[in-house]
Amino acid sequence: MTERKIDIVEETARKWLADRGVTIDHIADLVYYLQVKYYPDLEIEQCKENIEKVLSKREVQNAILTGIQLDILAEKGLLEEPLQDMLMRDEGLYGVDEIIALSIVNVYGSIGFTNYGYIDKQKPGVLEQLNKKSSNTCHTFLDDIVGAIAAAASSRLAHSAANVNVD
Ligand code: MG
């Protein structure tokens, strides 16, 4: 199998996720959490393979870069008010974080949407850590992005298991 070439956009998106403390293992645990009830023989390795496919999509990389950039600018105090304060407080009615995440959720069909809503409410694993509020960190976008990657990977896994063509 030939090695797929990773360009600067994908490389940076992957690096920023890691820099913000989110690993493929963290996301794989979320996919496992979402899917093991449907596939009792599910292995973590399958979860990781599906995450890799999700991360290879340009619209996913774009959402990661945009969301994490806004989190970082908020942490540095570089946004204008009132946006600066809304992002640092993770203001409940802001909602644009969820909208950016939607561009990830549906890359493998609309069942990703259901998975996303569920995991966003349950907040297992790394999502719980990202939601702990602190005065000097901002993960307003990151938590939704990570949940959305897990939801899309779960959706791809379900399509593959049903032998539906996925790429
Ligand atoms: Mg959020």
mmCIF file of N, CA and C in Angstrom, residues 31-150:
data_model
loop_
_atom_site.group_PDB
_atom_site.id
_atom_site.type_symbol
_atom_site.label_atom_id
_atom_site.label_comp_id
_atom_site.label_asym_id
_atom_site.label_seq_id
_atom_site.Cartn_x
_atom_site.Cartn_y
_atom_site.Cartn_z
ATOM 1 N N VAL A 31 -15.274 6.743 20.274
ATOM 2 C CA VAL A 31 -15.919 5.943 19.222
ATOM 3 C C VAL A 31 -16.338 4.586 19.803
ATOM 4 N N TYR A 32 -15.451 4.015 20.585
ATOM 5 C CA TYR A 32 -15.745 2.720 21.221
ATOM 6 C C TYR A 32 -16.981 2.846 22.118
ATOM 7 N N TYR A 33 -17.010 3.905 22.898
ATOM 8 C CA TYR A 33 -18.143 4.190 23.802
ATOM 9 C C TYR A 33 -19.459 4.261 23.022
ATOM 10 N N LEU A 34 -19.405 4.914 21.844
ATOM 11 C CA LEU A 34 -20.624 5.081 21.042
ATOM 12 C C LEU A 34 -21.060 3.789 20.350
ATOM 13 N N GLN A 35 -20.097 2.944 19.980
ATOM 14 C CA GLN A 35 -20.419 1.844 19.070
ATOM 15 C C GLN A 35 -20.404 0.432 19.662
ATOM 16 N N VAL A 36 -19.793 0.243 20.830
ATOM 17 C CA VAL A 36 -19.614 -1.131 21.326
ATOM 18 C C VAL A 36 -20.951 -1.832 21.607
ATOM 19 N N LYS A 37 -21.984 -1.052 21.890
ATOM 20 C CA LYS A 37 -23.282 -1.709 22.140
ATOM 21 C C LYS A 37 -23.867 -2.326 20.869
ATOM 22 N N TYR A 38 -23.458 -1.799 19.715
ATOM 23 C CA TYR A 38 -23.944 -2.357 18.437
ATOM 24 C C TYR A 38 -23.017 -3.432 17.889
ATOM 25 N N TYR A 39 -21.711 -3.314 18.220
ATOM 26 C CA TYR A 39 -20.702 -4.268 17.715
ATOM 27 C C TYR A 39 -19.884 -4.772 18.895
ATOM 28 N N PRO A 40 -20.356 -5.800 19.572
ATOM 29 C CA PRO A 40 -19.689 -6.275 20.786
ATOM 30 C C PRO A 40 -18.240 -6.725 20.554
ATOM 31 N N ASP A 41 -17.900 -7.100 19.309
ATOM 32 C CA ASP A 41 -16.524 -7.529 19.025
ATOM 33 C C ASP A 41 -15.633 -6.366 18.588
ATOM 34 N N LEU A 42 -16.153 -5.169 18.689
ATOM 35 C CA LEU A 42 -15.417 -3.989 18.232
ATOM 36 C C LEU A 42 -14.048 -3.886 18.905
ATOM 37 N N GLU A 43 -13.045 -3.543 18.094
ATOM 38 C CA GLU A 43 -11.702 -3.348 18.646
ATOM 39 C C GLU A 43 -11.287 -1.883 18.491
ATOM 40 N N ILE A 44 -10.475 -1.450 19.423
ATOM 41 C CA ILE A 44 -10.002 -0.058 19.422
ATOM 42 C C ILE A 44 -9.307 0.275 18.102
ATOM 43 N N GLU A 45 -8.613 -0.699 17.551
ATOM 44 C CA GLU A 45 -7.891 -0.481 16.285
ATOM 45 C C GLU A 45 -8.855 -0.068 15.155
ATOM 46 N N GLN A 46 -10.043 -0.682 15.113
ATOM 47 C CA GLN A 46 -11.050 -0.297 14.104
ATOM 48 C C GLN A 46 -11.514 1.134 14.331
ATOM 49 N N CYS A 47 -11.646 1.498 15.587
ATOM 50 C CA CYS A 47 -12.050 2.876 15.917
ATOM 51 C C CYS A 47 -11.002 3.839 15.377
ATOM 52 N N LYS A 48 -9.726 3.509 15.586
ATOM 53 C CA LYS A 48 -8.639 4.383 15.134
ATOM 54 C C LYS A 48 -8.604 4.498 13.611
ATOM 55 N N GLU A 49 -8.803 3.380 12.910
ATOM 56 C CA GLU A 49 -8.807 3.406 11.437
ATOM 57 C C GLU A 49 -9.871 4.376 10.917
ATOM 58 N N ASN A 50 -11.047 4.343 11.536
ATOM 59 C CA ASN A 50 -12.127 5.217 11.089
ATOM 60 C C ASN A 50 -11.856 6.680 11.416
ATOM 61 N N ILE A 51 -11.199 6.933 12.534
ATOM 62 C CA ILE A 51 -10.811 8.312 12.889
ATOM 63 C C ILE A 51 -9.802 8.840 11.867
ATOM 64 N N GLU A 52 -8.851 7.985 11.471
ATOM 65 C CA GLU A 52 -7.845 8.396 10.480
ATOM 66 C C GLU A 52 -8.521 8.845 9.185
ATOM 67 N N LYS A 53 -9.559 8.106 8.782
ATOM 68 C CA LYS A 53 -10.290 8.471 7.553
ATOM 69 C C LYS A 53 -10.994 9.814 7.721
ATOM 70 N N VAL A 54 -11.589 10.020 8.875
ATOM 71 C CA VAL A 54 -12.272 11.298 9.141
ATOM 72 C C VAL A 54 -11.264 12.444 9.081
ATOM 73 N N LEU A 55 -10.105 12.240 9.709
ATOM 74 C CA LEU A 55 -9.091 13.306 9.763
ATOM 75 C C LEU A 55 -8.459 13.587 8.402
ATOM 76 N N SER A 56 -8.647 12.690 7.443
ATOM 77 C CA SER A 56 -8.084 12.918 6.110
ATOM 78 C C SER A 56 -8.987 13.806 5.246
ATOM 79 N N LYS A 57 -10.181 14.131 5.748
ATOM 80 C CA LYS A 57 -11.128 14.964 4.980
ATOM 81 C C LYS A 57 -10.826 16.451 5.156
ATOM 82 N N ARG A 58 -10.789 17.158 4.044
ATOM 83 C CA ARG A 58 -10.443 18.576 4.098
ATOM 84 C C ARG A 58 -11.409 19.397 4.956
ATOM 85 N N GLU A 59 -12.720 19.154 4.814
ATOM 86 C CA GLU A 59 -13.659 19.981 5.594
ATOM 87 C C GLU A 59 -13.482 19.761 7.095
ATOM 88 N N VAL A 60 -13.037 18.560 7.465
ATOM 89 C CA VAL A 60 -12.768 18.270 8.881
ATOM 90 C C VAL A 60 -11.536 19.044 9.345
ATOM 91 N N GLN A 61 -10.494 19.005 8.516
ATOM 92 C CA GLN A 61 -9.257 19.742 8.855
ATOM 93 C C GLN A 61 -9.549 21.239 8.975
ATOM 94 N N ASN A 62 -10.356 21.760 8.068
ATOM 95 C CA ASN A 62 -10.692 23.189 8.107
ATOM 96 C C ASN A 62 -11.431 23.559 9.397
ATOM 97 N N ALA A 63 -12.350 22.707 9.807
ATOM 98 C CA ALA A 63 -13.100 22.972 11.043
ATOM 99 C C ALA A 63 -12.166 22.923 12.258
ATOM 100 N N ILE A 64 -11.255 21.951 12.272
ATOM 101 C CA ILE A 64 -10.295 21.835 13.384
ATOM 102 C C ILE A 64 -9.455 23.111 13.477
ATOM 103 N N LEU A 65 -8.908 23.540 12.341
ATOM 104 C CA LEU A 65 -8.037 24.722 12.342
ATOM 105 C C LEU A 65 -8.790 25.970 12.794
ATOM 106 N N THR A 66 -9.994 26.147 12.281
ATOM 107 C CA THR A 66 -10.767 27.354 12.599
ATOM 108 C C THR A 66 -11.166 27.383 14.073
ATOM 109 N N GLY A 67 -11.672 26.265 14.565
ATOM 110 C CA GLY A 67 -12.134 26.214 15.955
ATOM 111 C C GLY A 67 -10.994 26.374 16.949
ATOM 112 N N ILE A 68 -9.926 25.616 16.733
ATOM 113 C CA ILE A 68 -8.802 25.681 17.682
ATOM 114 C C ILE A 68 -8.159 27.066 17.645
ATOM 115 N N GLN A 69 -8.085 27.668 16.453
ATOM 116 C CA GLN A 69 -7.511 29.015 16.359
ATOM 117 C C GLN A 69 -8.294 29.999 17.236
ATOM 118 N N LEU A 70 -9.611 29.919 17.180
ATOM 119 C CA LEU A 70 -10.440 30.825 17.999
ATOM 120 C C LEU A 70 -10.250 30.564 19.492
ATOM 121 N N ASP A 71 -10.149 29.287 19.885
ATOM 122 C CA ASP A 71 -9.872 28.966 21.297
ATOM 123 C C ASP A 71 -8.546 29.590 21.737
ATOM 124 N N ILE A 72 -7.527 29.467 20.892
ATOM 125 C CA ILE A 72 -6.188 29.973 21.242
ATOM 126 C C ILE A 72 -6.195 31.504 21.338
ATOM 127 N N LEU A 73 -6.843 32.150 20.381
ATOM 128 C CA LEU A 73 -6.908 33.620 20.417
ATOM 129 C C LEU A 73 -7.640 34.100 21.676
ATOM 130 N N ALA A 74 -8.699 33.378 22.056
ATOM 131 C CA ALA A 74 -9.432 33.738 23.284
ATOM 132 C C ALA A 74 -8.521 33.589 24.504
ATOM 133 N N GLU A 75 -7.784 32.487 24.573
ATOM 134 C CA GLU A 75 -6.850 32.281 25.703
ATOM 135 C C GLU A 75 -5.820 33.402 25.793
ATOM 136 N N LYS A 76 -5.401 33.905 24.649
ATOM 137 C CA LYS A 76 -4.404 34.981 24.638
ATOM 138 C C LYS A 76 -5.025 36.360 24.833
ATOM 139 N N GLY A 77 -6.353 36.402 24.924
ATOM 140 C CA GLY A 77 -7.048 37.674 25.116
ATOM 141 C C GLY A 77 -7.027 38.546 23.870
ATOM 142 N N LEU A 78 -6.939 37.922 22.703
ATOM 143 C CA LEU A 78 -6.756 38.696 21.473
ATOM 144 C C LEU A 78 -8.040 38.966 20.684
ATOM 145 N N LEU A 79 -9.193 38.495 21.198
ATOM 146 C CA LEU A 79 -10.450 38.758 20.485
ATOM 147 C C LEU A 79 -11.071 40.060 20.999
ATOM 148 N N GLU A 80 -11.931 40.637 20.187
ATOM 149 C CA GLU A 80 -12.655 41.842 20.604
ATOM 150 C C GLU A 80 -13.830 41.422 21.500
ATOM 151 N N GLU A 81 -14.214 42.314 22.397
ATOM 152 C CA GLU A 81 -15.443 42.105 23.170
ATOM 153 C C GLU A 81 -16.649 42.402 22.298
ATOM 154 N N PRO A 82 -17.782 41.741 22.502
ATOM 155 C CA PRO A 82 -18.065 40.800 23.595
ATOM 156 C C PRO A 82 -17.664 39.355 23.307
ATOM 157 N N LEU A 83 -17.108 39.086 22.087
ATOM 158 C CA LEU A 83 -16.785 37.704 21.732
ATOM 159 C C LEU A 83 -15.742 37.103 22.683
ATOM 160 N N GLN A 84 -14.738 37.892 23.037
ATOM 161 C CA GLN A 84 -13.688 37.428 23.933
ATOM 162 C C GLN A 84 -14.269 36.812 25.212
ATOM 163 N N ASP A 85 -15.155 37.541 25.832
ATOM 164 C CA ASP A 85 -15.744 37.098 27.094
ATOM 165 C C ASP A 85 -16.653 35.881 26.893
ATOM 166 N N MET A 86 -17.417 35.886 25.799
ATOM 167 C CA MET A 86 -18.335 34.759 25.543
ATOM 168 C C MET A 86 -17.560 33.465 25.363
ATOM 169 N N LEU A 87 -16.439 33.520 24.624
ATOM 170 C CA LEU A 87 -15.659 32.300 24.392
ATOM 171 C C LEU A 87 -14.970 31.841 25.670
ATOM 172 N N MET A 88 -14.417 32.766 26.440
ATOM 173 C CA MET A 88 -13.731 32.363 27.674
ATOM 174 C C MET A 88 -14.710 31.765 28.689
ATOM 175 N N ARG A 89 -15.935 32.247 28.684
ATOM 176 C CA ARG A 89 -16.952 31.704 29.613
ATOM 177 C C ARG A 89 -17.660 30.480 29.033
ATOM 178 N N ASP A 90 -17.376 30.146 27.766
ATOM 179 C CA ASP A 90 -18.109 29.078 27.071
ATOM 180 C C ASP A 90 -19.614 29.301 27.229
ATOM 181 N N GLU A 91 -20.002 30.499 26.906
ATOM 182 C CA GLU A 91 -21.396 30.958 27.018
ATOM 183 C C GLU A 91 -22.365 29.967 26.368
ATOM 184 N N GLY A 92 -23.317 29.502 27.171
ATOM 185 C CA GLY A 92 -24.213 28.432 26.734
ATOM 186 C C GLY A 92 -25.026 28.748 25.490
ATOM 187 N N LEU A 93 -25.364 30.021 25.300
ATOM 188 C CA LEU A 93 -26.218 30.375 24.169
ATOM 189 C C LEU A 93 -25.431 30.788 22.927
ATOM 190 N N TYR A 94 -24.102 30.696 22.991
ATOM 191 C CA TYR A 94 -23.263 31.110 21.855
ATOM 192 C C TYR A 94 -23.564 30.246 20.617
ATOM 193 N N GLY A 95 -23.331 28.932 20.722
ATOM 194 C CA GLY A 95 -23.825 27.995 19.698
ATOM 195 C C GLY A 95 -23.050 27.888 18.400
ATOM 196 N N VAL A 96 -22.134 28.826 18.122
ATOM 197 C CA VAL A 96 -21.382 28.756 16.861
ATOM 198 C C VAL A 96 -20.356 27.610 16.904
ATOM 199 N N ASP A 97 -19.937 27.233 18.107
ATOM 200 C CA ASP A 97 -19.048 26.074 18.258
ATOM 201 C C ASP A 97 -19.727 24.805 17.739
ATOM 202 N N GLU A 98 -21.005 24.651 18.070
ATOM 203 C CA GLU A 98 -21.746 23.479 17.567
ATOM 204 C C GLU A 98 -21.932 23.554 16.044
ATOM 205 N N ILE A 99 -22.111 24.759 15.521
ATOM 206 C CA ILE A 99 -22.325 24.913 14.073
ATOM 207 C C ILE A 99 -21.057 24.514 13.299
ATOM 208 N N ILE A 100 -19.897 24.942 13.792
ATOM 209 C CA ILE A 100 -18.639 24.549 13.130
ATOM 210 C C ILE A 100 -18.478 23.027 13.183
ATOM 211 N N ALA A 101 -18.855 22.441 14.318
ATOM 212 C CA ALA A 101 -18.745 20.982 14.467
ATOM 213 C C ALA A 101 -19.635 20.239 13.464
ATOM 214 N N LEU A 102 -20.733 20.858 13.066
ATOM 215 C CA LEU A 102 -21.644 20.179 12.127
ATOM 216 C C LEU A 102 -20.983 19.894 10.776
ATOM 217 N N SER A 103 -19.983 20.696 10.399
ATOM 218 C CA SER A 103 -19.315 20.434 9.121
ATOM 219 C C SER A 103 -18.470 19.162 9.201
ATOM 220 N N ILE A 104 -18.221 18.676 10.416
ATOM 221 C CA ILE A 104 -17.517 17.396 10.605
ATOM 222 C C ILE A 104 -18.525 16.258 10.713
ATOM 223 N N VAL A 105 -19.586 16.508 11.464
ATOM 224 C CA VAL A 105 -20.544 15.469 11.842
ATOM 225 C C VAL A 105 -21.109 14.706 10.643
ATOM 226 N N ASN A 106 -21.409 15.447 9.565
ATOM 227 C CA ASN A 106 -22.152 14.822 8.467
ATOM 228 C C ASN A 106 -21.285 14.284 7.329
ATOM 229 N N VAL A 107 -19.942 14.212 7.504
ATOM 230 C CA VAL A 107 -19.120 13.746 6.369
ATOM 231 C C VAL A 107 -19.395 12.286 5.996
ATOM 232 N N TYR A 108 -19.925 11.504 6.940
ATOM 233 C CA TYR A 108 -20.310 10.123 6.615
ATOM 234 C C TYR A 108 -21.797 9.895 6.856
ATOM 235 N N GLY A 109 -22.594 10.849 6.426
ATOM 236 C CA GLY A 109 -24.038 10.657 6.481
ATOM 237 C C GLY A 109 -24.646 11.179 7.770
ATOM 238 N N SER A 110 -25.953 11.297 7.752
ATOM 239 C CA SER A 110 -26.642 12.014 8.822
ATOM 240 C C SER A 110 -26.760 11.219 10.122
ATOM 241 N N ILE A 111 -26.390 9.913 10.153
ATOM 242 C CA ILE A 111 -26.438 9.231 11.460
ATOM 243 C C ILE A 111 -25.360 9.797 12.389
ATOM 244 N N GLY A 112 -24.366 10.457 11.800
ATOM 245 C CA GLY A 112 -23.360 11.148 12.614
ATOM 246 C C GLY A 112 -23.990 12.203 13.507
ATOM 247 N N PHE A 113 -25.072 12.767 13.036
ATOM 248 C CA PHE A 113 -25.781 13.823 13.757
ATOM 249 C C PHE A 113 -26.351 13.291 15.083
ATOM 250 N N THR A 114 -26.933 12.112 15.026
ATOM 251 C CA THR A 114 -27.499 11.473 16.227
ATOM 252 C C THR A 114 -26.386 11.138 17.213
ATOM 253 N N ASN A 115 -25.296 10.556 16.683
ATOM 254 C CA ASN A 115 -24.154 10.218 17.544
ATOM 255 C C ASN A 115 -23.606 11.460 18.237
ATOM 256 N N TYR A 116 -23.537 12.547 17.499
ATOM 257 C CA TYR A 116 -22.977 13.790 18.031
ATOM 258 C C TYR A 116 -23.846 14.340 19.171
ATOM 259 N N GLY A 117 -25.139 14.381 18.945
ATOM 260 C CA GLY A 117 -26.050 14.882 19.969
ATOM 261 C C GLY A 117 -25.955 14.065 21.246
ATOM 262 N N TYR A 118 -25.833 12.752 21.076
ATOM 263 C CA TYR A 118 -25.750 11.855 22.233
ATOM 264 C C TYR A 118 -24.466 12.077 23.027
ATOM 265 N N ILE A 119 -23.339 12.089 22.311
ATOM 266 C CA ILE A 119 -22.052 12.200 23.007
ATOM 267 C C ILE A 119 -21.878 13.595 23.608
ATOM 268 N N ASP A 120 -22.479 14.590 22.990
ATOM 269 C CA ASP A 120 -22.406 15.959 23.501
ATOM 270 C C ASP A 120 -23.145 16.078 24.833
ATOM 271 N N LYS A 121 -24.197 15.312 24.987
ATOM 272 C CA LYS A 121 -24.951 15.322 26.261
ATOM 273 C C LYS A 121 -24.241 14.479 27.324
ATOM 274 N N GLN A 122 -23.718 13.310 26.924
ATOM 275 C CA GLN A 122 -23.106 12.388 27.892
ATOM 276 C C GLN A 122 -21.729 12.859 28.374
ATOM 277 N N LYS A 123 -20.978 13.451 27.458
ATOM 278 C CA LYS A 123 -19.609 13.918 27.721
ATOM 279 C C LYS A 123 -18.714 12.886 28.424
ATOM 280 N N PRO A 124 -18.492 11.749 27.776
ATOM 281 C CA PRO A 124 -17.589 10.765 28.372
ATOM 282 C C PRO A 124 -16.118 11.151 28.138
ATOM 283 N N GLY A 125 -15.233 10.504 28.872
ATOM 284 C CA GLY A 125 -13.788 10.564 28.614
ATOM 285 C C GLY A 125 -13.217 11.959 28.495
ATOM 286 N N VAL A 126 -12.499 12.169 27.393
ATOM 287 C CA VAL A 126 -11.785 13.427 27.198
ATOM 288 C C VAL A 126 -12.748 14.620 27.121
ATOM 289 N N LEU A 127 -13.990 14.366 26.719
ATOM 290 C CA LEU A 127 -14.956 15.475 26.627
ATOM 291 C C LEU A 127 -15.250 16.066 28.008
ATOM 292 N N GLU A 128 -15.267 15.210 29.024
ATOM 293 C CA GLU A 128 -15.482 15.705 30.381
ATOM 294 C C GLU A 128 -14.315 16.601 30.816
ATOM 295 N N GLN A 129 -13.095 16.135 30.506
ATOM 296 C CA GLN A 129 -11.907 16.948 30.849
ATOM 297 C C GLN A 129 -11.947 18.297 30.146
ATOM 298 N N LEU A 130 -12.303 18.291 28.861
ATOM 299 C CA LEU A 130 -12.312 19.539 28.096
ATOM 300 C C LEU A 130 -13.379 20.506 28.593
ATOM 301 N N ASN A 131 -14.413 19.962 29.228
ATOM 302 C CA ASN A 131 -15.495 20.817 29.704
ATOM 303 C C ASN A 131 -15.276 21.399 31.088
ATOM 304 N N LYS A 132 -14.197 20.954 31.750
ATOM 305 C CA LYS A 132 -13.898 21.543 33.060
ATOM 306 C C LYS A 132 -13.485 22.988 32.843
ATOM 307 N N LYS A 133 -14.232 23.893 33.435
ATOM 308 C CA LYS A 133 -13.944 25.314 33.206
ATOM 309 C C LYS A 133 -12.752 25.766 34.040
ATOM 310 N N SER A 134 -11.879 26.529 33.425
ATOM 311 C CA SER A 134 -10.807 27.156 34.194
ATOM 312 C C SER A 134 -10.609 28.555 33.633
ATOM 313 N N SER A 135 -9.996 29.419 34.417
ATOM 314 C CA SER A 135 -9.950 30.826 34.028
ATOM 315 C C SER A 135 -8.959 31.107 32.897
ATOM 316 N N ASN A 136 -7.975 30.231 32.703
ATOM 317 C CA ASN A 136 -6.981 30.569 31.675
ATOM 318 C C ASN A 136 -6.951 29.644 30.462
ATOM 319 N N THR A 137 -7.852 28.674 30.400
ATOM 320 C CA THR A 137 -7.911 27.859 29.185
ATOM 321 C C THR A 137 -9.281 28.011 28.522
ATOM 322 N N CYS A 138 -9.290 27.812 27.213
ATOM 323 C CA CYS A 138 -10.544 27.899 26.464
ATOM 324 C C CYS A 138 -10.638 26.709 25.508
ATOM 325 N N HIS A 139 -11.652 25.881 25.733
ATOM 326 C CA HIS A 139 -11.901 24.747 24.837
ATOM 327 C C HIS A 139 -13.321 24.821 24.289
ATOM 328 N N THR A 140 -13.797 26.029 24.117
ATOM 329 C CA THR A 140 -15.180 26.225 23.665
ATOM 330 C C THR A 140 -15.441 25.522 22.333
ATOM 331 N N PHE A 141 -14.493 25.620 21.401
ATOM 332 C CA PHE A 141 -14.649 24.948 20.107
ATOM 333 C C PHE A 141 -14.141 23.511 20.144
ATOM 334 N N LEU A 142 -13.053 23.282 20.880
ATOM 335 C CA LEU A 142 -12.395 21.971 20.823
ATOM 336 C C LEU A 142 -13.308 20.829 21.276
ATOM 337 N N ASP A 143 -14.086 21.039 22.335
ATOM 338 C CA ASP A 143 -14.915 19.929 22.815
ATOM 339 C C ASP A 143 -15.910 19.480 21.735
ATOM 340 N N ASP A 144 -16.484 20.440 21.032
ATOM 341 C CA ASP A 144 -17.447 20.082 19.974
ATOM 342 C C ASP A 144 -16.766 19.423 18.785
ATOM 343 N N ILE A 145 -15.563 19.901 18.469
ATOM 344 C CA ILE A 145 -14.811 19.330 17.354
ATOM 345 C C ILE A 145 -14.451 17.870 17.639
ATOM 346 N N VAL A 146 -14.002 17.605 18.852
ATOM 347 C CA VAL A 146 -13.602 16.241 19.223
ATOM 348 C C VAL A 146 -14.824 15.310 19.234
ATOM 349 N N GLY A 147 -15.918 15.781 19.805
ATOM 350 C CA GLY A 147 -17.152 14.990 19.804
ATOM 351 C C GLY A 147 -17.620 14.705 18.385
ATOM 352 N N ALA A 148 -17.467 15.703 17.515
ATOM 353 C CA ALA A 148 -17.904 15.552 16.125
ATOM 354 C C ALA A 148 -17.023 14.561 15.357
ATOM 355 N N ILE A 149 -15.716 14.581 15.613
ATOM 356 C CA ILE A 149 -14.819 13.615 14.950
ATOM 357 C C ILE A 149 -15.208 12.196 15.377
ATOM 358 N N ALA A 150 -15.470 12.022 16.661
ATOM 359 C CA ALA A 150 -15.880 10.702 17.165
ATOM 360 C C ALA A 150 -17.215 10.280 16.550
#
